Amino acid sequence: EKGGYETFMLKEMYEQADALADTIFDRVARGDGVDLDEEGALDEAILSRARRIVIVACGTSYHAGLIGRYAIETWARLPVEIDIASEYRYRDPVVGPGDLVIGITQSGETADTLAAMRLARERGATVLAVTNVMGSQATRDADGVLFTRAGLEIGVAATKTFTCQVAVMQLLALRLAELRGCLPAERIAELVAGIRRLPSAVAEALERLGPAVDTLAERWWQGDFFLYLGRHVGLPVALEGALKLKEISYISTDAYAAGEMKHGPIALLDEMTPVICVATDSPVLDKVVSNMQEVRARGAHVIAITTEGNDQIAHHAEAILPVPRTDWMLQPILAVLPLQLLAYGIARRRGLNVDQPRNLAKTVTVE
Ligand code: M6R
């Protein structure tokens, strides 16, 4: 059942290209645009009516939501609020008609996410579920559903469902942009082409990253603290990388907006600290590079996720993990791959059961 892989998590990481192809292709089959209603589970009128978007989710799904926020704001020019579901449900949120509340939940059964969705619906908002499981509670509680088509995920650590959630949020953002007439047709066509290329880019990345990730895992598996830094869409990637490492290797991690480093976490740095920086090409890359220099000046070790072909960043890092180039808003799907693999390599070297980490459940049906 593991298809020759040593663990479900490893199998599921390597299934990401196929899972993304299944999630993406039907939805970009018609010419240069996006179609989200091909399963009849989403009436696009609910998208046209939205005046504001609210995203609620937990854990890894929340990180996918953070990436979705950048895409929706940038492409569709709609205001987006996002909160952790367990916080949202207890803060008496201002929500109602005109709001489209998106609950992102792989399992479709997470108690806090369902409660946040129900609360919003009671207050008159329209609710959309983004889930991987047909027939799950989230599909029954929502006005519309967008499925990730990642296939069953058994490893407790979300991997393929995360990249598929990000793809769905990007497709949704593009569709909203189309419906609202926010982006020129050429830009939409360019982004659709970029999204279509993601599955093969993921396959390439997974194929090429192995040796570099192994070297790093071997160097750092005994570490006791890792800091992750990123800006803009690189920030949720950093958050997700830090979560992957802590949940399967039990190593303490912190993830921060790189610009916040000097407001506190820089005090943690010393000659023993590996700092993972998401430094793929983007309009904020120069800023990330300055943060990398600050890290090095404290004697800590920079490991940078970079874009293939950008040879400059290597001068500022002790090690680099390059991923294929794509539009910078789409980069998270590729940039997270080396972080998943690195967490895996470290946890396995520590002899841990990555498929069933201690204290964690795949589906959290109690709050
Ligand atoms: O099923 P959900 O997406 O609602 O689950 C939410 C979180 O429990 C989940 O993403 C968790 O953080 C991951 N398993 C971590 O890898």
mmCIF file of N, CA and C in Angstrom, residues 213-321:
data_model
loop_
_atom_site.group_PDB
_atom_site.id
_atom_site.type_symbol
_atom_site.label_atom_id
_atom_site.label_comp_id
_atom_site.label_asym_id
_atom_site.label_seq_id
_atom_site.Cartn_x
_atom_site.Cartn_y
_atom_site.Cartn_z
ATOM 1 N N VAL A 213 19.264 17.963 -0.257
ATOM 2 C CA VAL A 213 18.502 17.815 0.989
ATOM 3 C C VAL A 213 19.185 16.794 1.902
ATOM 4 N N ASP A 214 19.669 15.700 1.317
ATOM 5 C CA ASP A 214 20.347 14.679 2.119
ATOM 6 C C ASP A 214 21.570 15.234 2.827
ATOM 7 N N THR A 215 22.360 16.006 2.094
ATOM 8 C CA THR A 215 23.558 16.592 2.695
ATOM 9 C C THR A 215 23.171 17.461 3.890
ATOM 10 N N LEU A 216 22.132 18.247 3.711
ATOM 11 C CA LEU A 216 21.718 19.141 4.802
ATOM 12 C C LEU A 216 21.140 18.371 5.982
ATOM 13 N N ALA A 217 20.339 17.352 5.680
ATOM 14 C CA ALA A 217 19.748 16.564 6.768
ATOM 15 C C ALA A 217 20.863 15.899 7.575
ATOM 16 N N GLU A 218 21.882 15.408 6.879
ATOM 17 C CA GLU A 218 23.014 14.763 7.539
ATOM 18 C C GLU A 218 23.763 15.770 8.423
ATOM 19 N N ARG A 219 23.918 16.971 7.921
ATOM 20 C CA ARG A 219 24.642 18.009 8.669
ATOM 21 C C ARG A 219 23.870 18.471 9.915
ATOM 22 N N TRP A 220 22.521 18.515 9.810
ATOM 23 C CA TRP A 220 21.761 19.215 10.842
ATOM 24 C C TRP A 220 20.810 18.359 11.682
ATOM 25 N N TRP A 221 20.818 17.021 11.484
ATOM 26 C CA TRP A 221 19.741 16.250 12.111
ATOM 27 C C TRP A 221 19.766 16.271 13.635
ATOM 28 N N GLN A 222 20.938 16.628 14.200
ATOM 29 C CA GLN A 222 20.998 16.673 15.666
ATOM 30 C C GLN A 222 20.717 18.063 16.227
ATOM 31 N N GLY A 223 20.362 18.986 15.348
ATOM 32 C CA GLY A 223 20.107 20.358 15.793
ATOM 33 C C GLY A 223 18.987 20.414 16.822
ATOM 34 N N ASP A 224 19.001 21.452 17.659
ATOM 35 C CA ASP A 224 17.865 21.525 18.588
ATOM 36 C C ASP A 224 16.994 22.754 18.400
ATOM 37 N N PHE A 225 17.327 23.577 17.426
ATOM 38 C CA PHE A 225 16.435 24.700 17.125
ATOM 39 C C PHE A 225 16.675 25.181 15.692
ATOM 40 N N PHE A 226 15.610 25.408 14.981
ATOM 41 C CA PHE A 226 15.692 25.952 13.621
ATOM 42 C C PHE A 226 14.803 27.196 13.528
ATOM 43 N N LEU A 227 15.347 28.238 12.922
ATOM 44 C CA LEU A 227 14.530 29.419 12.652
ATOM 45 C C LEU A 227 14.216 29.464 11.156
ATOM 46 N N TYR A 228 12.981 29.820 10.816
ATOM 47 C CA TYR A 228 12.548 29.931 9.411
ATOM 48 C C TYR A 228 12.122 31.373 9.152
ATOM 49 N N LEU A 229 12.594 31.923 8.049
ATOM 50 C CA LEU A 229 12.244 33.307 7.712
ATOM 51 C C LEU A 229 11.730 33.399 6.283
ATOM 52 N N GLY A 230 10.774 34.306 6.068
ATOM 53 C CA GLY A 230 10.296 34.571 4.712
ATOM 54 C C GLY A 230 9.528 35.877 4.696
ATOM 55 N N ARG A 231 9.322 36.386 3.500
ATOM 56 C CA ARG A 231 8.501 37.589 3.327
ATOM 57 C C ARG A 231 7.415 37.299 2.288
ATOM 58 N N HIS A 232 6.331 38.035 2.379
ATOM 59 C CA HIS A 232 5.244 37.930 1.397
ATOM 60 C C HIS A 232 4.849 36.459 1.266
ATOM 61 N N VAL A 233 4.660 35.919 0.069
ATOM 62 C CA VAL A 233 4.242 34.505 -0.005
ATOM 63 C C VAL A 233 5.299 33.545 0.528
ATOM 64 N N GLY A 234 6.514 34.038 0.723
ATOM 65 C CA GLY A 234 7.552 33.197 1.342
ATOM 66 C C GLY A 234 7.316 33.004 2.830
ATOM 67 N N LEU A 235 6.517 33.866 3.442
ATOM 68 C CA LEU A 235 6.265 33.737 4.887
ATOM 69 C C LEU A 235 5.424 32.499 5.212
ATOM 70 N N PRO A 236 4.269 32.301 4.549
ATOM 71 C CA PRO A 236 3.550 31.046 4.821
ATOM 72 C C PRO A 236 4.371 29.801 4.494
ATOM 73 N N VAL A 237 5.256 29.904 3.528
ATOM 74 C CA VAL A 237 6.133 28.759 3.222
ATOM 75 C C VAL A 237 7.045 28.490 4.421
ATOM 76 N N ALA A 238 7.581 29.560 5.004
ATOM 77 C CA ALA A 238 8.428 29.419 6.189
ATOM 78 C C ALA A 238 7.619 28.824 7.351
ATOM 79 N N LEU A 239 6.408 29.317 7.541
ATOM 80 C CA LEU A 239 5.552 28.796 8.621
ATOM 81 C C LEU A 239 5.284 27.301 8.419
ATOM 82 N N GLU A 240 5.009 26.932 7.190
ATOM 83 C CA GLU A 240 4.704 25.530 6.904
ATOM 84 C C GLU A 240 5.955 24.652 7.062
ATOM 85 N N GLY A 241 7.092 25.155 6.620
ATOM 86 C CA GLY A 241 8.341 24.388 6.775
ATOM 87 C C GLY A 241 8.633 24.158 8.251
ATOM 88 N N ALA A 242 8.419 25.182 9.067
ATOM 89 C CA ALA A 242 8.681 25.071 10.507
ATOM 90 C C ALA A 242 7.718 24.087 11.164
ATOM 91 N N LEU A 243 6.468 24.122 10.741
ATOM 92 C CA LEU A 243 5.480 23.175 11.289
ATOM 93 C C LEU A 243 5.852 21.744 10.913
ATOM 94 N N LYS A 244 6.239 21.530 9.643
ATOM 95 C CA LYS A 244 6.624 20.171 9.223
ATOM 96 C C LYS A 244 7.755 19.651 10.085
ATOM 97 N N LEU A 245 8.793 20.480 10.285
ATOM 98 C CA LEU A 245 9.939 19.981 11.055
ATOM 99 C C LEU A 245 9.535 19.687 12.489
ATOM 100 N N LYS A 246 8.808 20.609 13.130
ATOM 101 C CA LYS A 246 8.510 20.376 14.553
ATOM 102 C C LYS A 246 7.585 19.179 14.738
ATOM 103 N N GLU A 247 6.611 18.998 13.859
ATOM 104 C CA GLU A 247 5.633 17.937 14.130
ATOM 105 C C GLU A 247 6.196 16.541 13.906
ATOM 106 N N ILE A 248 7.156 16.391 12.994
ATOM 107 C CA ILE A 248 7.649 15.019 12.764
ATOM 108 C C ILE A 248 9.018 14.756 13.387
ATOM 109 N N SER A 249 9.788 15.812 13.727
ATOM 110 C CA SER A 249 11.118 15.557 14.297
ATOM 111 C C SER A 249 11.198 15.969 15.765
ATOM 112 N N TYR A 250 10.166 16.661 16.259
ATOM 113 C CA TYR A 250 10.120 17.159 17.646
ATOM 114 C C TYR A 250 11.258 18.142 17.938
ATOM 115 N N ILE A 251 11.737 18.787 16.909
ATOM 116 C CA ILE A 251 12.738 19.847 17.102
ATOM 117 C C ILE A 251 11.983 21.167 17.226
ATOM 118 N N SER A 252 12.456 21.998 18.118
ATOM 119 C CA SER A 252 11.818 23.294 18.312
ATOM 120 C C SER A 252 12.089 24.199 17.107
ATOM 121 N N THR A 253 11.052 24.835 16.606
ATOM 122 C CA THR A 253 11.220 25.740 15.466
ATOM 123 C C THR A 253 10.454 27.019 15.711
ATOM 124 N N ASP A 254 10.884 28.045 15.016
ATOM 125 C CA ASP A 254 10.145 29.292 15.029
ATOM 126 C C ASP A 254 10.103 29.767 13.584
ATOM 127 N N ALA A 255 9.016 30.393 13.201
ATOM 128 C CA ALA A 255 8.952 30.952 11.844
ATOM 129 C C ALA A 255 8.479 32.385 11.970
ATOM 130 N N TYR A 256 9.162 33.266 11.261
ATOM 131 C CA TYR A 256 8.883 34.686 11.420
ATOM 132 C C TYR A 256 8.885 35.396 10.072
ATOM 133 N N ALA A 257 8.127 36.461 9.997
ATOM 134 C CA ALA A 257 8.291 37.391 8.892
ATOM 135 C C ALA A 257 9.714 37.938 9.019
ATOM 136 N N ALA A 258 10.486 37.855 7.922
ATOM 137 C CA ALA A 258 11.901 38.216 8.013
ATOM 138 C C ALA A 258 12.090 39.622 8.572
ATOM 139 N N GLY A 259 11.182 40.511 8.236
ATOM 140 C CA GLY A 259 11.294 41.894 8.706
ATOM 141 C C GLY A 259 11.067 42.037 10.204
ATOM 142 N N GLU A 260 10.524 41.022 10.823
ATOM 143 C CA GLU A 260 10.284 41.061 12.271
ATOM 144 C C GLU A 260 11.480 40.550 13.060
ATOM 145 N N MET A 261 12.475 40.028 12.345
ATOM 146 C CA MET A 261 13.583 39.367 13.051
ATOM 147 C C MET A 261 14.233 40.284 14.072
ATOM 148 N N LYS A 262 14.433 41.537 13.661
ATOM 149 C CA LYS A 262 15.146 42.404 14.607
ATOM 150 C C LYS A 262 14.260 42.892 15.734
ATOM 151 N N HIS A 263 13.013 42.514 15.721
ATOM 152 C CA HIS A 263 12.123 42.884 16.819
ATOM 153 C C HIS A 263 12.041 41.772 17.864
ATOM 154 N N GLY A 264 12.964 40.871 17.849
ATOM 155 C CA GLY A 264 12.957 39.839 18.894
ATOM 156 C C GLY A 264 13.758 38.596 18.564
ATOM 157 N N PRO A 265 13.357 37.835 17.530
ATOM 158 C CA PRO A 265 13.987 36.518 17.346
ATOM 159 C C PRO A 265 15.479 36.560 17.049
ATOM 160 N N ILE A 266 16.003 37.689 16.633
ATOM 161 C CA ILE A 266 17.440 37.761 16.361
ATOM 162 C C ILE A 266 18.245 37.423 17.622
ATOM 163 N N ALA A 267 17.621 37.621 18.790
ATOM 164 C CA ALA A 267 18.306 37.294 20.051
ATOM 165 C C ALA A 267 18.561 35.791 20.187
ATOM 166 N N LEU A 268 17.844 34.982 19.432
ATOM 167 C CA LEU A 268 18.020 33.526 19.513
ATOM 168 C C LEU A 268 19.248 33.033 18.762
ATOM 169 N N LEU A 269 19.779 33.861 17.876
ATOM 170 C CA LEU A 269 20.809 33.373 16.960
ATOM 171 C C LEU A 269 22.171 33.229 17.623
ATOM 172 N N ASP A 270 22.830 32.109 17.339
ATOM 173 C CA ASP A 270 24.236 31.965 17.702
ATOM 174 C C ASP A 270 24.891 31.036 16.683
ATOM 175 N N GLU A 271 26.103 30.617 16.937
ATOM 176 C CA GLU A 271 26.869 29.831 15.945
ATOM 177 C C GLU A 271 26.265 28.455 15.700
ATOM 178 N N MET A 272 25.304 28.081 16.514
ATOM 179 C CA MET A 272 24.702 26.748 16.362
ATOM 180 C C MET A 272 23.394 26.791 15.567
ATOM 181 N N THR A 273 22.905 27.985 15.241
ATOM 182 C CA THR A 273 21.535 28.055 14.720
ATOM 183 C C THR A 273 21.457 27.966 13.199
ATOM 184 N N PRO A 274 20.760 26.959 12.674
ATOM 185 C CA PRO A 274 20.443 26.979 11.246
ATOM 186 C C PRO A 274 19.220 27.881 10.998
ATOM 187 N N VAL A 275 19.328 28.737 10.005
ATOM 188 C CA VAL A 275 18.214 29.630 9.676
ATOM 189 C C VAL A 275 17.824 29.374 8.225
ATOM 190 N N ILE A 276 16.606 28.902 8.056
ATOM 191 C CA ILE A 276 16.118 28.574 6.717
ATOM 192 C C ILE A 276 15.440 29.816 6.151
ATOM 193 N N CYS A 277 15.958 30.330 5.048
ATOM 194 C CA CYS A 277 15.394 31.555 4.472
ATOM 195 C C CYS A 277 14.747 31.247 3.124
ATOM 196 N N VAL A 278 13.501 31.641 2.968
ATOM 197 C CA VAL A 278 12.844 31.476 1.667
ATOM 198 C C VAL A 278 13.278 32.667 0.817
ATOM 199 N N ALA A 279 14.186 32.405 -0.108
ATOM 200 C CA ALA A 279 14.827 33.488 -0.872
ATOM 201 C C ALA A 279 14.684 33.240 -2.374
ATOM 202 N N THR A 280 13.469 32.883 -2.769
ATOM 203 C CA THR A 280 13.188 32.725 -4.202
ATOM 204 C C THR A 280 12.998 34.109 -4.819
ATOM 205 N N ASP A 281 13.122 34.174 -6.155
ATOM 206 C CA ASP A 281 13.039 35.473 -6.837
ATOM 207 C C ASP A 281 11.676 36.123 -6.609
ATOM 208 N N SER A 282 11.700 37.396 -6.252
ATOM 209 C CA SER A 282 10.458 38.144 -6.035
ATOM 210 C C SER A 282 10.830 39.599 -5.854
ATOM 211 N N PRO A 283 9.847 40.484 -5.892
ATOM 212 C CA PRO A 283 10.159 41.897 -5.664
ATOM 213 C C PRO A 283 10.704 42.180 -4.257
ATOM 214 N N VAL A 284 10.562 41.236 -3.330
ATOM 215 C CA VAL A 284 11.093 41.482 -1.978
ATOM 216 C C VAL A 284 12.398 40.720 -1.719
ATOM 217 N N LEU A 285 12.983 40.146 -2.786
ATOM 218 C CA LEU A 285 14.188 39.340 -2.578
ATOM 219 C C LEU A 285 15.338 40.143 -1.946
ATOM 220 N N ASP A 286 15.531 41.390 -2.401
ATOM 221 C CA ASP A 286 16.618 42.198 -1.817
ATOM 222 C C ASP A 286 16.471 42.329 -0.306
ATOM 223 N N LYS A 287 15.230 42.489 0.110
ATOM 224 C CA LYS A 287 14.977 42.635 1.555
ATOM 225 C C LYS A 287 15.315 41.331 2.288
ATOM 226 N N VAL A 288 14.967 40.215 1.675
ATOM 227 C CA VAL A 288 15.290 38.923 2.294
ATOM 228 C C VAL A 288 16.812 38.770 2.377
ATOM 229 N N VAL A 289 17.507 39.198 1.320
ATOM 230 C CA VAL A 289 18.969 39.076 1.317
ATOM 231 C C VAL A 289 19.572 39.913 2.449
ATOM 232 N N SER A 290 19.035 41.111 2.695
ATOM 233 C CA SER A 290 19.576 41.888 3.832
ATOM 234 C C SER A 290 19.378 41.138 5.135
ATOM 235 N N ASN A 291 18.227 40.482 5.289
ATOM 236 C CA ASN A 291 18.009 39.707 6.514
ATOM 237 C C ASN A 291 18.997 38.541 6.604
ATOM 238 N N MET A 292 19.302 37.938 5.453
ATOM 239 C CA MET A 292 20.275 36.829 5.460
ATOM 240 C C MET A 292 21.637 37.344 5.923
ATOM 241 N N GLN A 293 21.993 38.541 5.486
ATOM 242 C CA GLN A 293 23.275 39.116 5.912
ATOM 243 C C GLN A 293 23.290 39.358 7.416
ATOM 244 N N GLU A 294 22.156 39.810 7.937
ATOM 245 C CA GLU A 294 22.072 40.035 9.386
ATOM 246 C C GLU A 294 22.253 38.717 10.150
ATOM 247 N N VAL A 295 21.657 37.669 9.618
ATOM 248 C CA VAL A 295 21.769 36.346 10.249
ATOM 249 C C VAL A 295 23.234 35.905 10.274
ATOM 250 N N ARG A 296 23.899 36.078 9.148
ATOM 251 C CA ARG A 296 25.299 35.624 9.053
ATOM 252 C C ARG A 296 26.211 36.447 9.959
ATOM 253 N N ALA A 297 25.885 37.720 10.079
ATOM 254 C CA ALA A 297 26.704 38.582 10.933
ATOM 255 C C ALA A 297 26.666 38.126 12.386
ATOM 256 N N ARG A 298 25.630 37.370 12.771
ATOM 257 C CA ARG A 298 25.544 36.831 14.136
ATOM 258 C C ARG A 298 26.158 35.435 14.215
ATOM 259 N N GLY A 299 26.791 34.988 13.142
ATOM 260 C CA GLY A 299 27.460 33.684 13.173
ATOM 261 C C GLY A 299 26.536 32.505 12.913
ATOM 262 N N ALA A 300 25.251 32.763 12.655
ATOM 263 C CA ALA A 300 24.317 31.659 12.395
ATOM 264 C C ALA A 300 24.445 31.204 10.935
ATOM 265 N N HIS A 301 23.781 30.100 10.615
ATOM 266 C CA HIS A 301 23.997 29.442 9.315
ATOM 267 C C HIS A 301 22.782 29.596 8.413
ATOM 268 N N VAL A 302 22.963 30.222 7.260
ATOM 269 C CA VAL A 302 21.834 30.431 6.355
ATOM 270 C C VAL A 302 21.711 29.279 5.366
ATOM 271 N N ILE A 303 20.523 28.700 5.344
ATOM 272 C CA ILE A 303 20.163 27.719 4.307
ATOM 273 C C ILE A 303 19.061 28.395 3.491
ATOM 274 N N ALA A 304 19.313 28.614 2.204
ATOM 275 C CA ALA A 304 18.356 29.409 1.422
ATOM 276 C C ALA A 304 17.633 28.565 0.386
ATOM 277 N N ILE A 305 16.329 28.765 0.302
ATOM 278 C CA ILE A 305 15.543 28.207 -0.806
ATOM 279 C C ILE A 305 15.623 29.258 -1.912
ATOM 280 N N THR A 306 16.143 28.879 -3.072
ATOM 281 C CA THR A 306 16.378 29.864 -4.132
ATOM 282 C C THR A 306 15.689 29.435 -5.426
ATOM 283 N N THR A 307 15.688 30.350 -6.386
ATOM 284 C CA THR A 307 15.166 30.030 -7.718
ATOM 285 C C THR A 307 16.321 29.544 -8.587
ATOM 286 N N GLU A 308 16.109 28.423 -9.267
ATOM 287 C CA GLU A 308 17.148 27.905 -10.179
ATOM 288 C C GLU A 308 17.545 29.005 -11.145
ATOM 289 N N GLY A 309 18.843 29.144 -11.370
ATOM 290 C CA GLY A 309 19.303 30.149 -12.322
ATOM 291 C C GLY A 309 19.693 31.452 -11.649
ATOM 292 N N ASN A 310 19.278 31.665 -10.406
ATOM 293 C CA ASN A 310 19.734 32.855 -9.690
ATOM 294 C C ASN A 310 20.977 32.472 -8.881
ATOM 295 N N ASP A 311 22.144 32.837 -9.421
ATOM 296 C CA ASP A 311 23.381 32.392 -8.782
ATOM 297 C C ASP A 311 23.895 33.376 -7.736
ATOM 298 N N GLN A 312 23.201 34.485 -7.594
ATOM 299 C CA GLN A 312 23.651 35.517 -6.650
ATOM 300 C C GLN A 312 23.434 35.112 -5.191
ATOM 301 N N ILE A 313 22.323 34.447 -4.953
ATOM 302 C CA ILE A 313 21.923 34.195 -3.562
ATOM 303 C C ILE A 313 22.912 33.261 -2.859
ATOM 304 N N ALA A 314 23.551 32.382 -3.646
ATOM 305 C CA ALA A 314 24.509 31.439 -3.058
ATOM 306 C C ALA A 314 25.614 32.168 -2.297
ATOM 307 N N HIS A 315 25.949 33.420 -2.708
ATOM 308 C CA HIS A 315 27.002 34.163 -2.010
ATOM 309 C C HIS A 315 26.606 34.544 -0.591
ATOM 310 N N HIS A 316 25.314 34.509 -0.330
ATOM 311 C CA HIS A 316 24.835 34.958 0.979
ATOM 312 C C HIS A 316 24.394 33.795 1.870
ATOM 313 N N ALA A 317 24.634 32.587 1.400
ATOM 314 C CA ALA A 317 24.118 31.430 2.143
ATOM 315 C C ALA A 317 25.207 30.371 2.276
ATOM 316 N N GLU A 318 25.054 29.545 3.303
ATOM 317 C CA GLU A 318 25.985 28.434 3.469
ATOM 318 C C GLU A 318 25.579 27.269 2.561
ATOM 319 N N ALA A 319 24.278 27.164 2.334
ATOM 320 C CA ALA A 319 23.774 26.108 1.454
ATOM 321 C C ALA A 319 22.536 26.625 0.739
ATOM 322 N N ILE A 320 22.321 26.145 -0.473
ATOM 323 C CA ILE A 320 21.099 26.543 -1.186
ATOM 324 C C ILE A 320 20.321 25.309 -1.640
ATOM 325 N N LEU A 321 19.015 25.491 -1.714
ATOM 326 C CA LEU A 321 18.116 24.452 -2.229
ATOM 327 C C LEU A 321 17.314 25.104 -3.349
#
